[in-house]
GROMACS .gro file of C-alpha atoms in nm:
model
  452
    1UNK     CA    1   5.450   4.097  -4.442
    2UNK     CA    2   5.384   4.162  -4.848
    3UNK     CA    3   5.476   3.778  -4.897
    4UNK     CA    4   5.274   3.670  -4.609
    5UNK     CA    5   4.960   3.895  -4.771
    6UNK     CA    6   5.060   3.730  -5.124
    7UNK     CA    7   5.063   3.387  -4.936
    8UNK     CA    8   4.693   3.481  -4.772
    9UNK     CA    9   4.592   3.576  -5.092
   10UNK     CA   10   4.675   3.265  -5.258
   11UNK     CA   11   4.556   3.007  -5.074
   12UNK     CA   12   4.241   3.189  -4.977
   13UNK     CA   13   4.106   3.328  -5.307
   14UNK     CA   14   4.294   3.194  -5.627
   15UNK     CA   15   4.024   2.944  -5.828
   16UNK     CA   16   4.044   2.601  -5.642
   17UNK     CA   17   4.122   2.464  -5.970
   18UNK     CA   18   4.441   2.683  -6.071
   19UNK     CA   19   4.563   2.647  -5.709
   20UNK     CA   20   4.547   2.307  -5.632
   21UNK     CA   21   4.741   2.219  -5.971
   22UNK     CA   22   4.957   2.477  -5.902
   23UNK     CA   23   4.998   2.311  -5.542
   24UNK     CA   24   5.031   1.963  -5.674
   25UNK     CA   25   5.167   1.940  -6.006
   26UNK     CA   26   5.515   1.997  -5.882
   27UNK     CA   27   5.455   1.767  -5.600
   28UNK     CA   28   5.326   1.481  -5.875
   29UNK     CA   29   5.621   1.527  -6.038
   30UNK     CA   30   5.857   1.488  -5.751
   31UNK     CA   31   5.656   1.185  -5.631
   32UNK     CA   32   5.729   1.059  -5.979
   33UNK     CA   33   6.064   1.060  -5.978
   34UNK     CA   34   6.092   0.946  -5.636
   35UNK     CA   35   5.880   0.662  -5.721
   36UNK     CA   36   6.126   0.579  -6.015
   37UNK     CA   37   6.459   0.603  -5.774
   38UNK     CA   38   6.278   0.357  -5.562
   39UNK     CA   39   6.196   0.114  -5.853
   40UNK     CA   40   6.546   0.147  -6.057
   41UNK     CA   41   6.711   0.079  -5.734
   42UNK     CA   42   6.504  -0.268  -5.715
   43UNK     CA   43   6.620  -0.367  -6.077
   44UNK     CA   44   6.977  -0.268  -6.037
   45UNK     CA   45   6.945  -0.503  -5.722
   46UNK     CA   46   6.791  -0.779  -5.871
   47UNK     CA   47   7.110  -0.744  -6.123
   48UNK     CA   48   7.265  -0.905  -5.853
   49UNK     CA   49   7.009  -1.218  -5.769
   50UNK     CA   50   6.671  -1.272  -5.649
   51UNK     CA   51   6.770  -1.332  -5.324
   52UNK     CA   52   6.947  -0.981  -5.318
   53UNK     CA   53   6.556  -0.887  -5.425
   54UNK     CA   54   6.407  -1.090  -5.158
   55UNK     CA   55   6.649  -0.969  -4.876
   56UNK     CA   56   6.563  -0.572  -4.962
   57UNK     CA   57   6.181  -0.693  -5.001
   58UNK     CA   58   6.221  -0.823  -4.690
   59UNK     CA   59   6.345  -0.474  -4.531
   60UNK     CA   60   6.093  -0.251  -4.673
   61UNK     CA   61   5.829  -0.240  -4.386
   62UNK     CA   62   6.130  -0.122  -4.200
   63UNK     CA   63   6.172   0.142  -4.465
   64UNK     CA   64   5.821   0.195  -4.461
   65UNK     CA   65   5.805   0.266  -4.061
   66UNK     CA   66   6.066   0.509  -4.065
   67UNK     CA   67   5.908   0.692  -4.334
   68UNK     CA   68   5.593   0.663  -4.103
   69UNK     CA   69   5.731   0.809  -3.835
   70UNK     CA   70   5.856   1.103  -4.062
   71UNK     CA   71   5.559   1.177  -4.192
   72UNK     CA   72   5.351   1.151  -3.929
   73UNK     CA   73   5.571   1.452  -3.811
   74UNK     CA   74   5.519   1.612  -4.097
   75UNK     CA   75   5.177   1.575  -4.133
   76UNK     CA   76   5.106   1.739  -3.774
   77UNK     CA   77   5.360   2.047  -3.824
   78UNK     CA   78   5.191   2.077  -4.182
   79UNK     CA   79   4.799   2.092  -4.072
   80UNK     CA   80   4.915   2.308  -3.779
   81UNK     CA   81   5.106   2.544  -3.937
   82UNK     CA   82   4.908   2.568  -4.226
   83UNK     CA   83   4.610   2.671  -3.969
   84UNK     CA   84   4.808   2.935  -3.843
   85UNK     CA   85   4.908   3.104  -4.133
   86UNK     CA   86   4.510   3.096  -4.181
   87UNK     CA   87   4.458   3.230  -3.877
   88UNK     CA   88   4.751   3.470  -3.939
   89UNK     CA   89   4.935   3.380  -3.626
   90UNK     CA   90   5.240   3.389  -3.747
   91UNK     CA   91   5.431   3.357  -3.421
   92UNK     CA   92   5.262   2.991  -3.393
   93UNK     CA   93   5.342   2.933  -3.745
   94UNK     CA   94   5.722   2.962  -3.625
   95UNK     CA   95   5.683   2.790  -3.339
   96UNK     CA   96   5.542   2.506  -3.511
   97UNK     CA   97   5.786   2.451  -3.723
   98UNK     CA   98   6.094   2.474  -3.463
   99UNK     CA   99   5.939   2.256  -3.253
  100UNK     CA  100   5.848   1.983  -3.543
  101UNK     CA  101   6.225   2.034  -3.654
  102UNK     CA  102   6.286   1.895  -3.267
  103UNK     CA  103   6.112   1.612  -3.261
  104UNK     CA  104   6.237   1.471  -3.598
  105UNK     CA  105   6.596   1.489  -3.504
  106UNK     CA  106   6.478   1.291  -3.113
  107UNK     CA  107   6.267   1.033  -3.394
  108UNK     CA  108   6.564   0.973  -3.581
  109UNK     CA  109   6.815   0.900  -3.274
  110UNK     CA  110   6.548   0.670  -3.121
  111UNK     CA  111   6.470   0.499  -3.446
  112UNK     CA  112   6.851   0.509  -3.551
  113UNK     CA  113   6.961   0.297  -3.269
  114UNK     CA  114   6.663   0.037  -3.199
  115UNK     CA  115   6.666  -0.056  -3.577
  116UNK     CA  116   7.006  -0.083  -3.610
  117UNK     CA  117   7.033  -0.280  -3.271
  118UNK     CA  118   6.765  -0.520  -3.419
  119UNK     CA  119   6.843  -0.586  -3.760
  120UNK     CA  120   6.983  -0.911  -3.731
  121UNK     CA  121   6.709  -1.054  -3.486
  122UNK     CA  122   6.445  -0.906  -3.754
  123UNK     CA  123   6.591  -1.114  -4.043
  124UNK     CA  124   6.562  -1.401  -3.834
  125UNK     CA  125   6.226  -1.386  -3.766
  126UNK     CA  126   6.166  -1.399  -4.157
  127UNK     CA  127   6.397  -1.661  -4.307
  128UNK     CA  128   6.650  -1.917  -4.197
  129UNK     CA  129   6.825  -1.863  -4.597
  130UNK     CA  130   7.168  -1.732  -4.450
  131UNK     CA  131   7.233  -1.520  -4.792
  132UNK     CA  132   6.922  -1.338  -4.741
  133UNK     CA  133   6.972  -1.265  -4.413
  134UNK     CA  134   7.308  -1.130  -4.482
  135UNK     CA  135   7.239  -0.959  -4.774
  136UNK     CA  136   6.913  -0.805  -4.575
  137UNK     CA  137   7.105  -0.746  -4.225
  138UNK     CA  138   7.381  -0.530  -4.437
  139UNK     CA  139   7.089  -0.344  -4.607
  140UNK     CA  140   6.865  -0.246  -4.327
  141UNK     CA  141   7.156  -0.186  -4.066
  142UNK     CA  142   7.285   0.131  -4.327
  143UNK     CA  143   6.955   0.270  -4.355
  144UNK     CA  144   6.884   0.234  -4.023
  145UNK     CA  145   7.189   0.448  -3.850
  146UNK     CA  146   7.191   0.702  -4.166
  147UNK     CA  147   6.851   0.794  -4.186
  148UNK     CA  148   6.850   1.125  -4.050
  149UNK     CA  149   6.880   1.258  -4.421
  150UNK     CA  150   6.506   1.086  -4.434
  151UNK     CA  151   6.322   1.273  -4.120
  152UNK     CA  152   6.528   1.633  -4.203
  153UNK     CA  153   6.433   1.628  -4.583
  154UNK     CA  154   6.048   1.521  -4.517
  155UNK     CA  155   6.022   1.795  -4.226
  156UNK     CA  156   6.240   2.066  -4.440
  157UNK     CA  157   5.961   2.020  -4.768
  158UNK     CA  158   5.667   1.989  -4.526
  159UNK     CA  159   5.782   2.335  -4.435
  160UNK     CA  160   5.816   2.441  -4.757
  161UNK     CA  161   5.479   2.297  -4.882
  162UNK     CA  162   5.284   2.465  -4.635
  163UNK     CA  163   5.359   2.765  -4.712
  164UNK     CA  164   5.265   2.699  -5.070
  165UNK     CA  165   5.597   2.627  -5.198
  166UNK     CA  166   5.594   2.308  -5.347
  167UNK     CA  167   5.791   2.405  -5.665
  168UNK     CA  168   6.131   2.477  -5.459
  169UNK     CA  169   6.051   2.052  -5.289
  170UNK     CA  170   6.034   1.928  -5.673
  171UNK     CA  171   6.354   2.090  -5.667
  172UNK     CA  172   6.509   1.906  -5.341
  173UNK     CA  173   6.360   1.592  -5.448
  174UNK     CA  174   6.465   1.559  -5.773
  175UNK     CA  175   6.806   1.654  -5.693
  176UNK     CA  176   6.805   1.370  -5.473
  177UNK     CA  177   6.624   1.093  -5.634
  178UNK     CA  178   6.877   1.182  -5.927
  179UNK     CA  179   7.218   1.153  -5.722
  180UNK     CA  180   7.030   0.827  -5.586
  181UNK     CA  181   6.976   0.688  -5.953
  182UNK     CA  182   7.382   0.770  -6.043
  183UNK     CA  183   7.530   0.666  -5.749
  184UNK     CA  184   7.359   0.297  -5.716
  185UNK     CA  185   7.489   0.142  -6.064
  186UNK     CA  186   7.827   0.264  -5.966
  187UNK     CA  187   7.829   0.182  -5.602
  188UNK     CA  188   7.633  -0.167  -5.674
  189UNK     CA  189   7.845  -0.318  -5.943
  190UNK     CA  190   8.181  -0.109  -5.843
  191UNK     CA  191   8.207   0.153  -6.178
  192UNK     CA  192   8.439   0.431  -6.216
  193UNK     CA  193   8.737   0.306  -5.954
  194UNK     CA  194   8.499   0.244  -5.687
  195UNK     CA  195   8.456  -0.090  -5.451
  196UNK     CA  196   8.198  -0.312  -5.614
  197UNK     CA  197   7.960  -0.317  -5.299
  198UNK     CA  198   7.637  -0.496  -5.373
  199UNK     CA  199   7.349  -0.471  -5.178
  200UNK     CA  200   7.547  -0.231  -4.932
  201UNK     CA  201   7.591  -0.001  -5.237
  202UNK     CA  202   7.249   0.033  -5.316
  203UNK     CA  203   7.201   0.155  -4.911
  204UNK     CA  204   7.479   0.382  -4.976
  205UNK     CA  205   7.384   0.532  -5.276
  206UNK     CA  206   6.987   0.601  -5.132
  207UNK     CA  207   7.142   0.779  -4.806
  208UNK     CA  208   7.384   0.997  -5.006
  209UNK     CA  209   7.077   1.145  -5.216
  210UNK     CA  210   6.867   1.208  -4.913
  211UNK     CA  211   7.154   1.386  -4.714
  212UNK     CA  212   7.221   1.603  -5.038
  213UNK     CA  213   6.812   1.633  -5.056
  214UNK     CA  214   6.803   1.735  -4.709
  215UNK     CA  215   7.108   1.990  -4.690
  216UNK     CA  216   6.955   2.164  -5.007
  217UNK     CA  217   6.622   2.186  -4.840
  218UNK     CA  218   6.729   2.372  -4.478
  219UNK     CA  219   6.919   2.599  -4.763
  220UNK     CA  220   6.575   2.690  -4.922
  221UNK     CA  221   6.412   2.725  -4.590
  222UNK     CA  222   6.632   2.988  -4.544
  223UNK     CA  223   6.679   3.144  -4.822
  224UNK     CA  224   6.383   3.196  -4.977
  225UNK     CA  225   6.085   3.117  -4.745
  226UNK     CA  226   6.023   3.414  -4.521
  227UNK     CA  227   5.690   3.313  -4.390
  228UNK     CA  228   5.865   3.068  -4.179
  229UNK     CA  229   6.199   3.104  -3.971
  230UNK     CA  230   6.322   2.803  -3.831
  231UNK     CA  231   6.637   2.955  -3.629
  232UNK     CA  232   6.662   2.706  -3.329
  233UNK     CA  233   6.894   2.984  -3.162
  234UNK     CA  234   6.734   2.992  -2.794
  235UNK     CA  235   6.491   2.694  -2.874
  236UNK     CA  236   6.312   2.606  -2.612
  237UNK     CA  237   6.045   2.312  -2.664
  238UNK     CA  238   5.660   2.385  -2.621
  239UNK     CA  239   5.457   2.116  -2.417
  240UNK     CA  240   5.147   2.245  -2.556
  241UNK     CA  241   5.317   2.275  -2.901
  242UNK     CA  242   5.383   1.943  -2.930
  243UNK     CA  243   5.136   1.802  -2.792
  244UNK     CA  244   4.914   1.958  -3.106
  245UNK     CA  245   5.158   1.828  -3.372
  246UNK     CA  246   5.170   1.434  -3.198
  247UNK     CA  247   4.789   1.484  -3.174
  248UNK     CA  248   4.768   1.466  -3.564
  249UNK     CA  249   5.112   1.296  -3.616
  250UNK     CA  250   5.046   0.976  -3.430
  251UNK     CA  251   4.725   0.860  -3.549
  252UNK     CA  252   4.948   0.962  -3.872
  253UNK     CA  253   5.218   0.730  -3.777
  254UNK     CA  254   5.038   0.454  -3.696
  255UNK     CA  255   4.842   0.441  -4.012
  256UNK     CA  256   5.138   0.448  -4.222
  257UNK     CA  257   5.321   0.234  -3.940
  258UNK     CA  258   5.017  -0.038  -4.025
  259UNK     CA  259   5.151  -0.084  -4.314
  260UNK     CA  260   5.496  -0.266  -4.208
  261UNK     CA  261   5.306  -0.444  -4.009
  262UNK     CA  262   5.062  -0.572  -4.269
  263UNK     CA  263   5.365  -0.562  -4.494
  264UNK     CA  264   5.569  -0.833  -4.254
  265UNK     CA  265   5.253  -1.016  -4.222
  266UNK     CA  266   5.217  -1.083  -4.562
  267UNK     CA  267   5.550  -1.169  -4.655
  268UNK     CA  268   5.520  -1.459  -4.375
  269UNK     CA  269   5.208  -1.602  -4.531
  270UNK     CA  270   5.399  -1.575  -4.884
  271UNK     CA  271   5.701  -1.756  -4.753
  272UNK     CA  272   5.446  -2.060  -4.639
  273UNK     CA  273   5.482  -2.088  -5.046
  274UNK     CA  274   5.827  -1.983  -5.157
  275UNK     CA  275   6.036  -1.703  -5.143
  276UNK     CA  276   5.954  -1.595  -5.500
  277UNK     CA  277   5.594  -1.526  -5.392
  278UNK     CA  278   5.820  -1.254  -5.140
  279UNK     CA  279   6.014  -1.095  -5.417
  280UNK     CA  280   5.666  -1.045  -5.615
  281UNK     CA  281   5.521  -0.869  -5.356
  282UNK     CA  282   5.811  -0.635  -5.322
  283UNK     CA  283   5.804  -0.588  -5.689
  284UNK     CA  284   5.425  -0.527  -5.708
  285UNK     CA  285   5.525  -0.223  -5.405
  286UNK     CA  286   5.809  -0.053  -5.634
  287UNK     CA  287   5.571  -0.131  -5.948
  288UNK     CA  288   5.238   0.059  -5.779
  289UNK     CA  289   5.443   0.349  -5.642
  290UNK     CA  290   5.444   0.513  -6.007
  291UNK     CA  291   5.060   0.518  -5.945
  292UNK     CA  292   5.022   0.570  -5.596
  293UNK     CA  293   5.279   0.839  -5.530
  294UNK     CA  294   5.141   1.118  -5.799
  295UNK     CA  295   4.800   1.049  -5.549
  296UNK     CA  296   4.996   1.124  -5.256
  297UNK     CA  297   5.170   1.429  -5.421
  298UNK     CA  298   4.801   1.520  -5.498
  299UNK     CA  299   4.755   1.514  -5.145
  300UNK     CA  300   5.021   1.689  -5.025
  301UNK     CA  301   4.920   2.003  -5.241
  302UNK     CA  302   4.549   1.963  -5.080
  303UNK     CA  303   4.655   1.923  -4.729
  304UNK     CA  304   4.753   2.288  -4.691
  305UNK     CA  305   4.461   2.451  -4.872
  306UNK     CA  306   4.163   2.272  -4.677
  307UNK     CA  307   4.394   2.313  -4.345
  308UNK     CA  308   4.440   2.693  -4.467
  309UNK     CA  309   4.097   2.767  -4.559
  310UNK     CA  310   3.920   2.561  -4.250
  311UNK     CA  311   4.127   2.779  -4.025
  312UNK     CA  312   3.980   3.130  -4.234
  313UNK     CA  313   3.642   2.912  -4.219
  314UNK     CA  314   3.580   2.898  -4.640
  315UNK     CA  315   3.368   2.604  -4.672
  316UNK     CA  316   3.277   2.628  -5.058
  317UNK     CA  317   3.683   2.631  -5.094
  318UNK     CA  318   3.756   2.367  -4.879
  319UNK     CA  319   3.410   2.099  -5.033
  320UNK     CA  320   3.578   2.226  -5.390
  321UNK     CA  321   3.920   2.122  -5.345
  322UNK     CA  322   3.770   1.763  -5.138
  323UNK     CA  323   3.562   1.717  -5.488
  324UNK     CA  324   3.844   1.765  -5.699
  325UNK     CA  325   4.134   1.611  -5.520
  326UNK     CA  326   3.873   1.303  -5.542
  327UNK     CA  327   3.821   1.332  -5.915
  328UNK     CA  328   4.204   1.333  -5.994
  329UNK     CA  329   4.284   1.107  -5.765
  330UNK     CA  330   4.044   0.806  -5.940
  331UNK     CA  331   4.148   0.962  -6.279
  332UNK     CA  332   4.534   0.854  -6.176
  333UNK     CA  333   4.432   0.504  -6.047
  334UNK     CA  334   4.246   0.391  -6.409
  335UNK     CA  335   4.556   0.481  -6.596
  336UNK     CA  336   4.746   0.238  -6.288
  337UNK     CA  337   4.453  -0.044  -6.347
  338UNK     CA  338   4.520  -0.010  -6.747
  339UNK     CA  339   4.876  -0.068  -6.717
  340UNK     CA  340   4.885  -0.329  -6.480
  341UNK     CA  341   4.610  -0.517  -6.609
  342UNK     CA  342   4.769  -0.505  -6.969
  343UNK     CA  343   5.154  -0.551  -6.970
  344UNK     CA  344   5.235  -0.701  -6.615
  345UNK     CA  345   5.523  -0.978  -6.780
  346UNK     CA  346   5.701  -0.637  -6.924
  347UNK     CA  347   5.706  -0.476  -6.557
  348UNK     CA  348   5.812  -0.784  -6.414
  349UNK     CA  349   6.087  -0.841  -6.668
  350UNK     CA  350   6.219  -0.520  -6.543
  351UNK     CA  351   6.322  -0.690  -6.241
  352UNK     CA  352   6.484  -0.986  -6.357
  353UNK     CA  353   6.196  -1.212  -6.348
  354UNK     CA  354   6.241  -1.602  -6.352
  355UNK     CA  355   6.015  -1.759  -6.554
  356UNK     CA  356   5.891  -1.849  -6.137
  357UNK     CA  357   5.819  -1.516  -6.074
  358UNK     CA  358   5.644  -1.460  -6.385
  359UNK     CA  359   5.434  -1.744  -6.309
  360UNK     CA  360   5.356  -1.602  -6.016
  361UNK     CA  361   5.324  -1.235  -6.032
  362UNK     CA  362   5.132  -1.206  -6.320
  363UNK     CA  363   4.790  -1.300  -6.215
  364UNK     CA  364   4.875  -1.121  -5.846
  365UNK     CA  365   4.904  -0.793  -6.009
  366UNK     CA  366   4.581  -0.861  -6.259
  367UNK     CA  367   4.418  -0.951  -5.966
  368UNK     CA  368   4.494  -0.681  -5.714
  369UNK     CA  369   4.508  -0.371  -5.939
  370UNK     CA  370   4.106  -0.321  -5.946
  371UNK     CA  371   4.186  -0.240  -5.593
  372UNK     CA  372   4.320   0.095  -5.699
  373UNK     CA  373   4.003   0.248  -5.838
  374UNK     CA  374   3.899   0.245  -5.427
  375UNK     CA  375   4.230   0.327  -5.297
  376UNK     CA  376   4.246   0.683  -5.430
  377UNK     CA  377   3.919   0.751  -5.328
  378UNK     CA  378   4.021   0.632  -4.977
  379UNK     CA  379   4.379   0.822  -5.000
  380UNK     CA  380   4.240   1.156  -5.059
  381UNK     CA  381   3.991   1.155  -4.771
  382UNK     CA  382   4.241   1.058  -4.540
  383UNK     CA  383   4.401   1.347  -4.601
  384UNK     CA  384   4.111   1.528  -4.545
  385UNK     CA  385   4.044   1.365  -4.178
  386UNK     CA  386   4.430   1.468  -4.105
  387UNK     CA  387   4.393   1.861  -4.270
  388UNK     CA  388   4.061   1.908  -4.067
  389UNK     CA  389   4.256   1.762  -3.774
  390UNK     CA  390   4.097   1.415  -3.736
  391UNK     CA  391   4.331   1.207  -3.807
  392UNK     CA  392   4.227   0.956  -3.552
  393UNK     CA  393   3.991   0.867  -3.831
  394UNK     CA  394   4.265   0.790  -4.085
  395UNK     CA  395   4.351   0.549  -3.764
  396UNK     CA  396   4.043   0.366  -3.767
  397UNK     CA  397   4.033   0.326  -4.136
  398UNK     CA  398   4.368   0.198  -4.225
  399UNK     CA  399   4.357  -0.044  -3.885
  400UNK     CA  400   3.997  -0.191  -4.045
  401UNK     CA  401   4.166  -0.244  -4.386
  402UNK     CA  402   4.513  -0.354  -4.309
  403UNK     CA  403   4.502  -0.569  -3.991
  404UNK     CA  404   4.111  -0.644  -3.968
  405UNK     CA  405   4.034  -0.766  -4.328
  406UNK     CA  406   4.336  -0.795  -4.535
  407UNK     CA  407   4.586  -1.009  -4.351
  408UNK     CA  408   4.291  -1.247  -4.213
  409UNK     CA  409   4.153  -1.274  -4.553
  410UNK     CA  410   4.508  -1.317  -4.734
  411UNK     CA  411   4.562  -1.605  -4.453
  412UNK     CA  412   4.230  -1.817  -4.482
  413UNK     CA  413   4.299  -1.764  -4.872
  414UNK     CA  414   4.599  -1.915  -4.857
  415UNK     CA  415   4.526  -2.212  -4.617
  416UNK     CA  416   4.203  -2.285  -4.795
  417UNK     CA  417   4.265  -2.211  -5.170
  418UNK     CA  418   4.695  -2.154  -5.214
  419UNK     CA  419   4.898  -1.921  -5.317
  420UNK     CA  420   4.730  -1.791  -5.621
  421UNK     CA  421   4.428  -1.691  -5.463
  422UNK     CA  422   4.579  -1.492  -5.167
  423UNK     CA  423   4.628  -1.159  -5.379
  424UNK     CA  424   4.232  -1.168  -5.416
  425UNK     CA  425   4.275  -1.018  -5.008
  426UNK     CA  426   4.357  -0.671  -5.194
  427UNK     CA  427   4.043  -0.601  -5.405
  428UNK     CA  428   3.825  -0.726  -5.067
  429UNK     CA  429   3.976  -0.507  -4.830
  430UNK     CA  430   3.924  -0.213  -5.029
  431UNK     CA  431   3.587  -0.266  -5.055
  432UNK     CA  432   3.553  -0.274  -4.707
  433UNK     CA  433   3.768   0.059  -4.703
  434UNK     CA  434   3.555   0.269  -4.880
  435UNK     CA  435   3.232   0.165  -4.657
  436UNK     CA  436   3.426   0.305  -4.361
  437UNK     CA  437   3.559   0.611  -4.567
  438UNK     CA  438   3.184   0.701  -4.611
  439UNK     CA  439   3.103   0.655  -4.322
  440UNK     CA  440   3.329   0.866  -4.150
  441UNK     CA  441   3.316   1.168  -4.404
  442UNK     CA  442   2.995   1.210  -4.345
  443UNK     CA  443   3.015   1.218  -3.961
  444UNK     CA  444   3.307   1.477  -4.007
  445UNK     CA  445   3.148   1.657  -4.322
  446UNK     CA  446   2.836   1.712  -4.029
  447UNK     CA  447   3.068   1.803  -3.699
  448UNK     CA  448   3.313   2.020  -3.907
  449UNK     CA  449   3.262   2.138  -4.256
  450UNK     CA  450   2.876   2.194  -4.254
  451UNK     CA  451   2.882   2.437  -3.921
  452UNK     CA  452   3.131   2.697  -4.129
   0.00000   0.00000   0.00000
């Protein structure tokens, strides 16, 4: 009960500053290095050859769906169990969490065997290059049956975030990104007696740090977070449970599940050019993750404290943290615009670049990265819609943006002007983001945050 009171206390009255730095920083910095084990693995497989680049370009909105699915999850048993720890039902807060632990391990079977079963058709779809299609096949087939490390190690830190412990997932993280950023130069090009194992490899060596990622964070759960017990002895699943958690985890899902879809999209209208125009765009995805993913750690740390202090009905705590989380968020993205605007042939050289894909990808990343001054904007009060339970709204946004103005735009750019004007499709549909955004905070700003 003392930690639970210690808990209350910090979330509820510590300066909104203090605490959502204190909340985030360690996030940030886990995002970080995530964001580099994602892009290290992309030049250690371009090592091999740009089609090896293409093929795991190719796989990513697979990637990115299960990683949807997981956080959608997550972000349901966070904003619920964050509420009740507000509410100080700590019974529910127990509950939530055993029953969020249940449906990750019945996403993972489900999404284990369909992806796996459909690997081979999915490559199809996308290119008739057989190497690619091997080299992707091999990839996403790995990924696919092993990724229970993924939706365990997401659920395990959710757990641990929302009960303000982001510090000990800095720690999980880390350790993992780090066993991921040994093991791929050693599994990819065969070092220190092992098989050289290409593309494979660099599967391997990403599931081995998330299982180690994952095992270390059930051991923290236990150990050392007491406001939460996730004991599944005598589990029985809650209808009414669960349907609370998929209320706010779906619209979750499908927002981030938009994204392979918009993802696949474009990589069909860059293959009307060449496949070059493909490995860009997978580049300019590991590239923007060192700017994107401190926002998201941002937003992980602000999640719990509006969903904490909306449930103990604080509304000066819960506009202060929106205002700030905003601020930061923008601050991030001009450092992102700065760097890609002024040295985009050094971060393409880190890939391997042909003098093709230089050609290429420098304008597209000029051209897209004004986008990011209205994507953190955007970010952050999605985040809000899904801590003040609306995610529904996150929904609508990310559906205008992705599927209603970017792909359309990106195709009629291409057909009309070529290739190099497609990338222009970023910068337009965030534009038409942040009108929606508004929009939308206001109308929840009025139904939720003003009646406190």
């Amino acid at each position: 009960m003392e930690e639970t009171i210690q808990q209350e206390n910090k979330m509820g009255i510590m300066p909104i500053p203090k605490l959502l730095m204190g909340m985030s920083l360690p996030m940030m910095l886990s995002m970080m290095i995530q964001a580099l084990y994602n892009v290290v693995d992309s030049v250690f497989v371009a090592q091999i050859n740009e089609n090896a680049l293409t093929a795991v370009s190719l796989v990513f909105p697979v990637q990115n769906l299960m990683i949807a699915i997981a956080v959608g999850l997550c972000v349901g048993v966070n904003a619920l169990l964050s509420r009740n720890l507000g509410e100080k039902d700590f019974d529910g807060a127990n509950a939530a969490a055993r029953n969020g632990i249940f449906l990750s391990l019945i996403c993972y079977v489900m999404f284990a065997i369909v992806s796996a079963s459909l690997s081979d058709l999915f490559l199809r779809v996308q290119t008739s290059d057989v190497q690619i299609r091997e080299y992707g096949t091999t990839y996403m087939r790995i990924i696919s049956v092993c990724c229970i490390g993924v939706y365990m190690q997401l659920m395990m830190e959710r757990l641990l975030q929302s009960t303000g412990r982001t510090f000990l997932t800095m720690i999980t993280q880390s350790v993992g990104a780090i066993i991921n950023l040994i093991m791929d130069p050693i599994l990819i090009f065969g070092l220190l007696g092992f098989p050289k194992m290409g593309v494979a490899g660099a599967a391997l060596a990403t599931i081995f740090g998330q299982l180690v990622a994952m095992g270390l964070a059930v051991f923290m759960n236990i150990k050392w977070n007491p406001d939460v017990n996730i004991s599944m002895k005598r589990f029985r699943p809650d209808k009414k449970i669960l349907g609370k958690i998929l209320a706010v985890g779906i619209p979750t899902t499908v927002v981030q599940a938009i994204g392979s879809v918009m993802t696949f999209g474009f990589n069909k209208i860059l293959l009307m050019f060449t496949p070059t125009a493909t490995a860009v765009f997978g580049v300019y995805f590991k590239l923007n993750s060192f700017i994107f993913m401190p926002v998201f750690g941002l937003n992980n740390g602000m999640v719990p404290i509006i969903a904490y202090n909306y449930g103990a009905r604080k509304k000066k705590r819960i506009v202060d943290t929106i205002r700030l989380s905003v601020i930061a968020a923008v601050c991030l993205m001009v450092i992102g615009l700065i760097v890609f605007m002024t040295i985009p042939g050094l971060l393409l050289s880190m890939f391997n670049a042909s003098e093709d894909m230089l050609a290429i990808g420098i304008p597209a990343l000029r051209i897209i990265c004004p986008s990011f001054l209205f994507a953190g904007y955007c970010i952050v009060i999605g985040s809000v819609f899904q801590a003040l339970g609306n995610g529904i709204y996150s929904l609508w946004v990310s559906l205008a943006r992705q599927l209603f103005v970017l792909l359309p735009s990106a195709y009629i750019l291409a057909v009309t002007f070529g290739l190099d004007y497609v990338w222009w499709s970023y910068p337009i549909a965030e534009v038409a983001s942040v009108a929606l955004t508004t929009i939308l905070f206001r109308k929840i700003y009025r139904q939720k945050i003003s009646q406190l």
